[in-house]
Amino acid sequence: MPPPVLRVDIPKDGGAGTRPLGIATISDRIAQTVVKRYLEPLVEPVFHRDSYGYRPGRSAHQALNVARQRCWEYEWVLDLDIKNFFGSIDWEFMMRAVRCHTDCAWVLLYIERWLKAPVQMPDGTVVHPDKGTPQGGVSTPPTMLHIFQSLV
């Protein structure tokens, strides 16, 4: 079972509150990298061609170049920010999404354990959340978010 994830609150841009990050242990980060390297080739084909965040062979500079080109084609921009997205992810729904891409027992076991890992708060208390996943893990943004998006 994974040890508690250390929660660290960092300030958001513009001073509008803080963003909670979850800092996993070194051994969990190594294991998350193994799972990410296993899942990434399985989910990469379902990504939208305009998805640039945390994808192999894609960069923020490429995303900016596409945005720059599109500014000449379109007169509108859509900017979305889902409040507390990572903190409100339903674990059962997430695991259903992962199972759409793999039935590998060890991968499913580890992901479920990481989702349910306790969180050590800045004051030292340990909480046991019933939903959500901490931002900051190796597997959180790149693979897990896109797996979740593929099911929605």
PDB file of C-alpha atoms in Angstrom:
ATOM      1  CA  MET A   1       0.000   0.000   0.000  1.00  0.00           C
ATOM      2  CA  PRO A   2       1.365   3.433  -0.835  1.00  0.00           C
ATOM      3  CA  PRO A   3       2.310   5.693   2.049  1.00  0.00           C
ATOM      4  CA  PRO A   4       0.492   9.017   2.458  1.00  0.00           C
ATOM      5  CA  VAL A   5       0.980  11.610  -0.264  1.00  0.00           C
ATOM      6  CA  LEU A   6       2.366  14.869   1.120  1.00  0.00           C
ATOM      7  CA  ARG A   7       0.050  17.777   0.307  1.00  0.00           C
ATOM      8  CA  VAL A   8       1.662  21.096  -0.498  1.00  0.00           C
ATOM      9  CA  ASP A   9      -0.376  24.189  -1.355  1.00  0.00           C
ATOM     10  CA  ILE A  10       1.148  26.476  -3.958  1.00  0.00           C
ATOM     11  CA  PRO A  11      -0.196  29.922  -4.912  1.00  0.00           C
ATOM     12  CA  LYS A  12      -2.225  30.166  -8.104  1.00  0.00           C
ATOM     13  CA  ASP A  13      -1.297  32.676 -10.785  1.00  0.00           C
ATOM     14  CA  GLY A  14      -2.750  36.082 -10.046  1.00  0.00           C
ATOM     15  CA  GLY A  15      -3.042  35.407  -6.325  1.00  0.00           C
ATOM     16  CA  ALA A  16      -6.471  33.738  -6.608  1.00  0.00           C
ATOM     17  CA  GLY A  17      -6.012  31.160  -3.851  1.00  0.00           C
ATOM     18  CA  THR A  18      -3.833  28.087  -3.813  1.00  0.00           C
ATOM     19  CA  ARG A  19      -3.515  24.866  -5.791  1.00  0.00           C
ATOM     20  CA  PRO A  20      -3.016  21.635  -3.827  1.00  0.00           C
ATOM     21  CA  LEU A  21      -0.209  19.393  -5.040  1.00  0.00           C
ATOM     22  CA  GLY A  22       0.420  15.847  -3.918  1.00  0.00           C
ATOM     23  CA  ILE A  23       4.059  14.879  -3.485  1.00  0.00           C
ATOM     24  CA  ALA A  24       4.511  11.106  -3.686  1.00  0.00           C
ATOM     25  CA  THR A  25       7.458   9.195  -2.260  1.00  0.00           C
ATOM     26  CA  ILE A  26      10.410   8.413  -4.517  1.00  0.00           C
ATOM     27  CA  SER A  27       9.409   4.732  -4.747  1.00  0.00           C
ATOM     28  CA  ASP A  28       5.835   5.658  -5.727  1.00  0.00           C
ATOM     29  CA  ARG A  29       7.118   8.115  -8.349  1.00  0.00           C
ATOM     30  CA  ILE A  30       9.266   5.358  -9.855  1.00  0.00           C
ATOM     31  CA  ALA A  31       6.308   2.943  -9.884  1.00  0.00           C
ATOM     32  CA  GLN A  32       4.048   5.647 -11.381  1.00  0.00           C
ATOM     33  CA  THR A  33       6.589   6.176 -14.151  1.00  0.00           C
ATOM     34  CA  VAL A  34       6.490   2.446 -14.935  1.00  0.00           C
ATOM     35  CA  VAL A  35       2.668   2.540 -15.131  1.00  0.00           C
ATOM     36  CA  LYS A  36       2.763   5.707 -17.238  1.00  0.00           C
ATOM     37  CA  ARG A  37       5.212   4.094 -19.679  1.00  0.00           C
ATOM     38  CA  TYR A  38       2.929   1.058 -19.930  1.00  0.00           C
ATOM     39  CA  LEU A  39      -0.302   3.042 -20.449  1.00  0.00           C
ATOM     40  CA  GLU A  40       0.929   5.889 -22.627  1.00  0.00           C
ATOM     41  CA  PRO A  41       1.201   3.891 -25.883  1.00  0.00           C
ATOM     42  CA  LEU A  42      -2.236   2.383 -25.235  1.00  0.00           C
ATOM     43  CA  VAL A  43      -4.005   5.730 -24.817  1.00  0.00           C
ATOM     44  CA  GLU A  44      -1.956   7.886 -27.199  1.00  0.00           C
ATOM     45  CA  PRO A  45      -4.063   6.830 -30.256  1.00  0.00           C
ATOM     46  CA  VAL A  46      -7.267   8.205 -28.675  1.00  0.00           C
ATOM     47  CA  PHE A  47      -5.881  11.687 -28.001  1.00  0.00           C
ATOM     48  CA  HIS A  48      -7.231  14.517 -30.092  1.00  0.00           C
ATOM     49  CA  ARG A  49      -4.655  15.764 -32.600  1.00  0.00           C
ATOM     50  CA  ASP A  50      -4.834  19.219 -30.982  1.00  0.00           C
ATOM     51  CA  SER A  51      -4.069  17.911 -27.497  1.00  0.00           C
ATOM     52  CA  TYR A  52      -0.569  19.043 -26.519  1.00  0.00           C
ATOM     53  CA  GLY A  53      -0.446  18.870 -22.726  1.00  0.00           C
ATOM     54  CA  TYR A  54       2.027  16.341 -21.324  1.00  0.00           C
ATOM     55  CA  ARG A  55       2.137  14.278 -24.512  1.00  0.00           C
ATOM     56  CA  PRO A  56       5.311  12.660 -25.826  1.00  0.00           C
ATOM     57  CA  GLY A  57       6.763  14.522 -28.771  1.00  0.00           C
ATOM     58  CA  ARG A  58       4.510  17.544 -28.147  1.00  0.00           C
ATOM     59  CA  SER A  59       5.369  20.811 -26.482  1.00  0.00           C
ATOM     60  CA  ALA A  60       3.903  24.057 -25.271  1.00  0.00           C
ATOM     61  CA  HIS A  61       5.793  25.791 -28.098  1.00  0.00           C
ATOM     62  CA  GLN A  62       3.970  23.652 -30.671  1.00  0.00           C
ATOM     63  CA  ALA A  63       0.650  24.475 -29.014  1.00  0.00           C
ATOM     64  CA  LEU A  64       1.487  28.183 -29.175  1.00  0.00           C
ATOM     65  CA  ASN A  65       2.362  27.928 -32.862  1.00  0.00           C
ATOM     66  CA  VAL A  66      -0.997  26.296 -33.626  1.00  0.00           C
ATOM     67  CA  ALA A  67      -2.814  28.898 -31.512  1.00  0.00           C
ATOM     68  CA  ARG A  68      -0.986  31.674 -33.354  1.00  0.00           C
ATOM     69  CA  GLN A  69      -2.020  30.241 -36.731  1.00  0.00           C
ATOM     70  CA  ARG A  70      -5.618  29.808 -35.621  1.00  0.00           C
ATOM     71  CA  CYS A  71      -5.808  33.424 -34.460  1.00  0.00           C
ATOM     72  CA  TRP A  72      -5.750  34.351 -38.157  1.00  0.00           C
ATOM     73  CA  GLU A  73      -8.514  31.835 -38.998  1.00  0.00           C
ATOM     74  CA  TYR A  74     -11.027  32.311 -36.163  1.00  0.00           C
ATOM     75  CA  GLU A  75     -12.477  35.290 -34.334  1.00  0.00           C
ATOM     76  CA  TRP A  76     -13.178  33.516 -31.059  1.00  0.00           C
ATOM     77  CA  VAL A  77     -11.336  31.699 -28.264  1.00  0.00           C
ATOM     78  CA  LEU A  78     -12.701  29.204 -25.780  1.00  0.00           C
ATOM     79  CA  ASP A  79     -10.895  28.991 -22.439  1.00  0.00           C
ATOM     80  CA  LEU A  80     -12.090  26.501 -19.827  1.00  0.00           C
ATOM     81  CA  ASP A  81     -11.027  25.836 -16.268  1.00  0.00           C
ATOM     82  CA  ILE A  82     -13.001  23.205 -14.370  1.00  0.00           C
ATOM     83  CA  LYS A  83     -12.959  24.165 -10.711  1.00  0.00           C
ATOM     84  CA  ASN A  84     -11.383  21.447  -8.553  1.00  0.00           C
ATOM     85  CA  PHE A  85     -11.327  18.984 -11.457  1.00  0.00           C
ATOM     86  CA  PHE A  86      -8.624  16.716 -10.044  1.00  0.00           C
ATOM     87  CA  GLY A  87     -10.021  16.966  -6.526  1.00  0.00           C
ATOM     88  CA  SER A  88     -13.490  15.822  -7.581  1.00  0.00           C
ATOM     89  CA  ILE A  89     -12.722  12.877  -9.888  1.00  0.00           C
ATOM     90  CA  ASP A  90     -14.929   9.900  -9.040  1.00  0.00           C
ATOM     91  CA  TRP A  91     -12.657   6.900  -8.416  1.00  0.00           C
ATOM     92  CA  GLU A  92     -15.081   4.316  -9.760  1.00  0.00           C
ATOM     93  CA  PHE A  93     -15.572   6.332 -12.950  1.00  0.00           C
ATOM     94  CA  MET A  94     -11.801   6.746 -13.322  1.00  0.00           C
ATOM     95  CA  MET A  95     -11.197   3.017 -12.911  1.00  0.00           C
ATOM     96  CA  ARG A  96     -13.871   2.278 -15.523  1.00  0.00           C
ATOM     97  CA  ALA A  97     -12.009   4.608 -17.875  1.00  0.00           C
ATOM     98  CA  VAL A  98      -8.689   2.864 -17.192  1.00  0.00           C
ATOM     99  CA  ARG A  99     -10.289  -0.546 -17.780  1.00  0.00           C
ATOM    100  CA  CYS A 100     -11.349   0.669 -21.242  1.00  0.00           C
ATOM    101  CA  HIS A 101      -7.645   0.749 -22.131  1.00  0.00           C
ATOM    102  CA  THR A 102      -6.164  -2.175 -20.196  1.00  0.00           C
ATOM    103  CA  ASP A 103      -7.095  -5.265 -18.245  1.00  0.00           C
ATOM    104  CA  CYS A 104      -3.601  -5.674 -16.821  1.00  0.00           C
ATOM    105  CA  ALA A 105      -4.200  -6.624 -13.178  1.00  0.00           C
ATOM    106  CA  TRP A 106      -1.051  -5.076 -11.700  1.00  0.00           C
ATOM    107  CA  VAL A 107      -1.668  -1.739 -13.463  1.00  0.00           C
ATOM    108  CA  LEU A 108      -5.269  -1.604 -12.253  1.00  0.00           C
ATOM    109  CA  LEU A 109      -4.227  -2.550  -8.711  1.00  0.00           C
ATOM    110  CA  TYR A 110      -1.557   0.135  -8.482  1.00  0.00           C
ATOM    111  CA  ILE A 111      -3.712   2.887  -9.956  1.00  0.00           C
ATOM    112  CA  GLU A 112      -6.555   2.106  -7.585  1.00  0.00           C
ATOM    113  CA  ARG A 113      -4.184   2.129  -4.615  1.00  0.00           C
ATOM    114  CA  TRP A 114      -2.706   5.492  -5.669  1.00  0.00           C
ATOM    115  CA  LEU A 115      -6.161   6.980  -6.080  1.00  0.00           C
ATOM    116  CA  LYS A 116      -7.108   5.871  -2.563  1.00  0.00           C
ATOM    117  CA  ALA A 117      -3.801   6.737  -0.893  1.00  0.00           C
ATOM    118  CA  PRO A 118      -4.096   8.832   2.274  1.00  0.00           C
ATOM    119  CA  VAL A 119      -2.966  12.448   2.176  1.00  0.00           C
ATOM    120  CA  GLN A 120      -0.741  14.052   4.785  1.00  0.00           C
ATOM    121  CA  MET A 121      -1.872  17.649   5.189  1.00  0.00           C
ATOM    122  CA  PRO A 122       0.544  20.551   5.787  1.00  0.00           C
ATOM    123  CA  ASP A 123      -0.311  20.490   9.510  1.00  0.00           C
ATOM    124  CA  GLY A 124       0.669  16.804   9.752  1.00  0.00           C
ATOM    125  CA  THR A 125      -2.811  15.309   9.957  1.00  0.00           C
ATOM    126  CA  VAL A 126      -3.610  12.409   7.653  1.00  0.00           C
ATOM    127  CA  VAL A 127      -6.896  12.391   5.752  1.00  0.00           C
ATOM    128  CA  HIS A 128      -8.487   9.592   3.761  1.00  0.00           C
ATOM    129  CA  PRO A 129     -10.259  11.169   0.788  1.00  0.00           C
ATOM    130  CA  ASP A 130     -13.154   9.402  -0.950  1.00  0.00           C
ATOM    131  CA  LYS A 131     -12.664  11.009  -4.371  1.00  0.00           C
ATOM    132  CA  GLY A 132     -10.160  12.979  -6.402  1.00  0.00           C
ATOM    133  CA  THR A 133      -6.505  12.558  -7.159  1.00  0.00           C
ATOM    134  CA  PRO A 134      -3.686  14.879  -6.135  1.00  0.00           C
ATOM    135  CA  GLN A 135      -2.087  16.973  -8.831  1.00  0.00           C
ATOM    136  CA  GLY A 136       1.641  16.601  -9.093  1.00  0.00           C
ATOM    137  CA  GLY A 137       2.024  12.851  -9.472  1.00  0.00           C
ATOM    138  CA  VAL A 138       3.883  11.346 -12.398  1.00  0.00           C
ATOM    139  CA  SER A 139       0.735   9.649 -13.655  1.00  0.00           C
ATOM    140  CA  THR A 140      -1.814  12.358 -12.898  1.00  0.00           C
ATOM    141  CA  PRO A 141      -1.786  14.817 -15.788  1.00  0.00           C
ATOM    142  CA  PRO A 142      -0.277  13.063 -18.768  1.00  0.00           C
ATOM    143  CA  THR A 143      -2.001   9.735 -18.858  1.00  0.00           C
ATOM    144  CA  MET A 144      -4.763   9.650 -16.268  1.00  0.00           C
ATOM    145  CA  LEU A 145      -6.411  12.881 -17.384  1.00  0.00           C
ATOM    146  CA  HIS A 146      -6.525  11.739 -20.997  1.00  0.00           C
ATOM    147  CA  ILE A 147      -7.835   8.313 -19.997  1.00  0.00           C
ATOM    148  CA  PHE A 148     -10.580  10.059 -18.059  1.00  0.00           C
ATOM    149  CA  GLN A 149     -11.331  12.370 -20.987  1.00  0.00           C
ATOM    150  CA  SER A 150     -11.582   9.423 -23.374  1.00  0.00           C
ATOM    151  CA  LEU A 151     -14.462   7.971 -21.371  1.00  0.00           C
ATOM    152  CA  VAL A 152     -16.386  11.210 -20.870  1.00  0.00           C
TER     153      VAL A 152
END
